[in-house]
Every structure is written in C-alpha cells, then in structure tokens.
Amino acid sequence: MNTISKQKTKVLYNPQQIDQCVYNIAISINKTYSQQDENNIVFCPILQGVVPFFADLIKYIEIEPYVEYLGISSYKGTEKGDFLVYKMPDPSIIKDKTIWVFDDIADSGDTLRFVEDYIIPLFSVSRLYSC
C-alpha cells in the first residue's frame, strides 16, 4: 500500500516569479542578438524535460533562430547509466553556427559535458552556450 507523506511543502517560486525569470533570460538573449544574427543562431533544447521551459522562453524571443532538438538520456528508469543519443541535430543546420543548448536539470553537469565532448565536435560549431 502506498502512503503519501503529509509533510507540509513550501512553495519557493510562484508561477508569476518563474515567468518573470524566463522573461529576463529572453530579454538577455534579445539584447545580445539582432535580426541580422538570427540565421547564425541555433537553439538546441535537450528532450524531453526542457520542452515546457523552452516553450515559455521562445514566446519572448524576438529573433527567429533555428530550433534543432537534441535527444540524450543517461537514465534507465531511476538508474544512471551510459548516454544514449536518440535524436541528433541536422549537421547542415548547425555547422558554423552559435549553438544554445537548453536542458531542464543541471545536476552533475554530465549531460552538458557529454554535449561539449562528443556531440559538438561532430559539427563545426562556432560558439556554444547553455541555459
């Protein structure tokens, strides 16, 4: 029988505060790039957990970058294991571009390190940023 803990939980950030943070990130990106830059920028959200955050963020982005999803997993259930890459960006789209990688959890940094060490070197990327 499952029992649910009746511990009190504390809300750290309400939805409006979260939305304001997402907006602030978008403003920072918007200030950095202009319409002339948009053909040289590719956003690579890492599936699947980042999709809700990315959907909120992209609403506030004023440029129109390419979006190429990257599918990477290092978990099988709750167990951490080797990385499995199940969706790669189109090389013709990200070659020689500035890449923004979006991930939902930056716990150990292993996923971003994997992207930097094994995925990005497959392509000729000019710059890599993470969010």
PDB file of N, CA and C in Angstrom, residues 32-44 63-67 92-100 124-129:
ATOM      1  N   THR A  32      21.426  40.527 -26.800  1.00  0.00           N
ATOM      2  CA  THR A  32      22.689  40.041 -27.347  1.00  0.00           C
ATOM      3  C   THR A  32      22.651  39.912 -28.869  1.00  0.00           C
ATOM      4  N   TYR A  33      21.493  39.547 -29.411  1.00  0.00           N
ATOM      5  CA  TYR A  33      21.391  39.255 -30.838  1.00  0.00           C
ATOM      6  C   TYR A  33      20.404  40.192 -31.530  1.00  0.00           C
ATOM      7  N   SER A  34      20.694  40.459 -32.795  1.00  0.00           N
ATOM      8  CA  SER A  34      19.802  41.277 -33.604  1.00  0.00           C
ATOM      9  C   SER A  34      19.223  40.422 -34.726  1.00  0.00           C
ATOM     10  N   GLN A  35      18.338  41.017 -35.510  1.00  0.00           N
ATOM     11  CA  GLN A  35      17.736  40.287 -36.625  1.00  0.00           C
ATOM     12  C   GLN A  35      18.803  39.783 -37.605  1.00  0.00           C
ATOM     13  N   GLN A  36      19.911  40.518 -37.733  1.00  0.00           N
ATOM     14  CA  GLN A  36      20.961  40.089 -38.655  1.00  0.00           C
ATOM     15  C   GLN A  36      21.647  38.809 -38.185  1.00  0.00           C
ATOM     16  N   ASP A  37      21.618  38.569 -36.876  1.00  0.00           N
ATOM     17  CA  ASP A  37      22.289  37.392 -36.315  1.00  0.00           C
ATOM     18  C   ASP A  37      21.459  36.120 -36.405  1.00  0.00           C
ATOM     19  N   GLU A  38      20.153  36.246 -36.595  1.00  0.00           N
ATOM     20  CA  GLU A  38      19.272  35.096 -36.388  1.00  0.00           C
ATOM     21  C   GLU A  38      19.579  33.899 -37.277  1.00  0.00           C
ATOM     22  N   ASN A  39      20.154  34.106 -38.448  1.00  0.00           N
ATOM     23  CA  ASN A  39      20.492  32.968 -39.306  1.00  0.00           C
ATOM     24  C   ASN A  39      21.728  32.222 -38.840  1.00  0.00           C
ATOM     25  N   ASN A  40      22.442  32.769 -37.857  1.00  0.00           N
ATOM     26  CA  ASN A  40      23.651  32.133 -37.339  1.00  0.00           C
ATOM     27  C   ASN A  40      23.464  31.541 -35.953  1.00  0.00           C
ATOM     28  N   ILE A  41      22.230  31.493 -35.482  1.00  0.00           N
ATOM     29  CA  ILE A  41      21.954  31.005 -34.132  1.00  0.00           C
ATOM     30  C   ILE A  41      21.035  29.795 -34.215  1.00  0.00           C
ATOM     31  N   VAL A  42      21.389  28.759 -33.451  1.00  0.00           N
ATOM     32  CA  VAL A  42      20.559  27.563 -33.370  1.00  0.00           C
ATOM     33  C   VAL A  42      20.300  27.270 -31.901  1.00  0.00           C
ATOM     34  N   PHE A  43      19.038  27.132 -31.557  1.00  0.00           N
ATOM     35  CA  PHE A  43      18.647  26.708 -30.210  1.00  0.00           C
ATOM     36  C   PHE A  43      18.481  25.193 -30.245  1.00  0.00           C
ATOM     37  N   CYS A  44      19.165  24.499 -29.311  1.00  0.00           N
ATOM     38  CA  CYS A  44      19.090  23.038 -29.219  1.00  0.00           C
ATOM     39  C   CYS A  44      18.543  22.630 -27.852  1.00  0.00           C
ATOM     40  N   ILE A  63      14.097  37.317 -31.981  1.00  0.00           N
ATOM     41  CA  ILE A  63      14.694  36.839 -33.225  1.00  0.00           C
ATOM     42  C   ILE A  63      14.056  35.502 -33.576  1.00  0.00           C
ATOM     43  N   GLU A  64      14.360  34.998 -34.755  1.00  0.00           N
ATOM     44  CA  GLU A  64      13.822  33.704 -35.177  1.00  0.00           C
ATOM     45  C   GLU A  64      14.962  32.738 -35.459  1.00  0.00           C
ATOM     46  N   PRO A  65      15.536  32.162 -34.407  1.00  0.00           N
ATOM     47  CA  PRO A  65      16.650  31.227 -34.619  1.00  0.00           C
ATOM     48  C   PRO A  65      16.134  29.894 -35.146  1.00  0.00           C
ATOM     49  N   TYR A  66      17.053  29.115 -35.696  1.00  0.00           N
ATOM     50  CA  TYR A  66      16.712  27.736 -36.000  1.00  0.00           C
ATOM     51  C   TYR A  66      16.522  27.009 -34.677  1.00  0.00           C
ATOM     52  N   VAL A  67      15.670  26.002 -34.671  1.00  0.00           N
ATOM     53  CA  VAL A  67      15.499  25.157 -33.492  1.00  0.00           C
ATOM     54  C   VAL A  67      15.721  23.719 -33.935  1.00  0.00           C
ATOM     55  N   SER A  92      23.755  20.068 -41.306  1.00  0.00           N
ATOM     56  CA  SER A  92      23.771  21.184 -42.252  1.00  0.00           C
ATOM     57  C   SER A  92      23.195  22.456 -41.634  1.00  0.00           C
ATOM     58  N   ILE A  93      22.390  22.312 -40.594  1.00  0.00           N
ATOM     59  CA  ILE A  93      21.786  23.481 -39.942  1.00  0.00           C
ATOM     60  C   ILE A  93      22.711  24.057 -38.874  1.00  0.00           C
ATOM     61  N   ILE A  94      23.428  23.214 -38.139  1.00  0.00           N
ATOM     62  CA  ILE A  94      24.221  23.748 -37.025  1.00  0.00           C
ATOM     63  C   ILE A  94      25.686  24.008 -37.355  1.00  0.00           C
ATOM     64  N   LYS A  95      26.137  23.589 -38.531  1.00  0.00           N
ATOM     65  CA  LYS A  95      27.538  23.806 -38.912  1.00  0.00           C
ATOM     66  C   LYS A  95      27.869  25.301 -38.921  1.00  0.00           C
ATOM     67  N   ASP A  96      28.959  25.650 -38.238  1.00  0.00           N
ATOM     68  CA  ASP A  96      29.468  27.028 -38.178  1.00  0.00           C
ATOM     69  C   ASP A  96      28.497  28.025 -37.533  1.00  0.00           C
ATOM     70  N   LYS A  97      27.614  27.545 -36.689  1.00  0.00           N
ATOM     71  CA  LYS A  97      26.629  28.414 -36.045  1.00  0.00           C
ATOM     72  C   LYS A  97      26.936  28.563 -34.556  1.00  0.00           C
ATOM     73  N   THR A  98      26.300  29.554 -33.948  1.00  0.00           N
ATOM     74  CA  THR A  98      26.322  29.699 -32.496  1.00  0.00           C
ATOM     75  C   THR A  98      25.193  28.843 -31.949  1.00  0.00           C
ATOM     76  N   ILE A  99      25.530  27.942 -31.031  1.00  0.00           N
ATOM     77  CA  ILE A  99      24.564  26.985 -30.505  1.00  0.00           C
ATOM     78  C   ILE A  99      24.214  27.331 -29.058  1.00  0.00           C
ATOM     79  N   TRP A 100      22.933  27.368 -28.770  1.00  0.00           N
ATOM     80  CA  TRP A 100      22.433  27.490 -27.398  1.00  0.00           C
ATOM     81  C   TRP A 100      21.817  26.154 -27.031  1.00  0.00           C
ATOM     82  N   SER A 124      31.076  21.544 -36.902  1.00  0.00           N
ATOM     83  CA  SER A 124      31.947  22.710 -36.783  1.00  0.00           C
ATOM     84  C   SER A 124      31.114  23.846 -36.199  1.00  0.00           C
ATOM     85  N   VAL A 125      31.084  23.929 -34.878  1.00  0.00           N
ATOM     86  CA  VAL A 125      30.274  24.923 -34.184  1.00  0.00           C
ATOM     87  C   VAL A 125      31.140  26.107 -33.821  1.00  0.00           C
ATOM     88  N   SER A 126      30.633  27.325 -34.049  1.00  0.00           N
ATOM     89  CA  SER A 126      31.457  28.495 -33.757  1.00  0.00           C
ATOM     90  C   SER A 126      31.470  28.824 -32.265  1.00  0.00           C
ATOM     91  N   ARG A 127      30.317  28.747 -31.595  1.00  0.00           N
ATOM     92  CA  ARG A 127      30.239  29.029 -30.152  1.00  0.00           C
ATOM     93  C   ARG A 127      29.153  28.167 -29.528  1.00  0.00           C
ATOM     94  N   LEU A 128      29.323  27.859 -28.242  1.00  0.00           N
ATOM     95  CA  LEU A 128      28.349  27.047 -27.522  1.00  0.00           C
ATOM     96  C   LEU A 128      27.989  27.762 -26.222  1.00  0.00           C
ATOM     97  N   TYR A 129      26.694  27.929 -25.982  1.00  0.00           N
ATOM     98  CA  TYR A 129      26.184  28.490 -24.730  1.00  0.00           C
ATOM     99  C   TYR A 129      25.187  27.498 -24.155  1.00  0.00           C
TER     100      TYR A 129
END
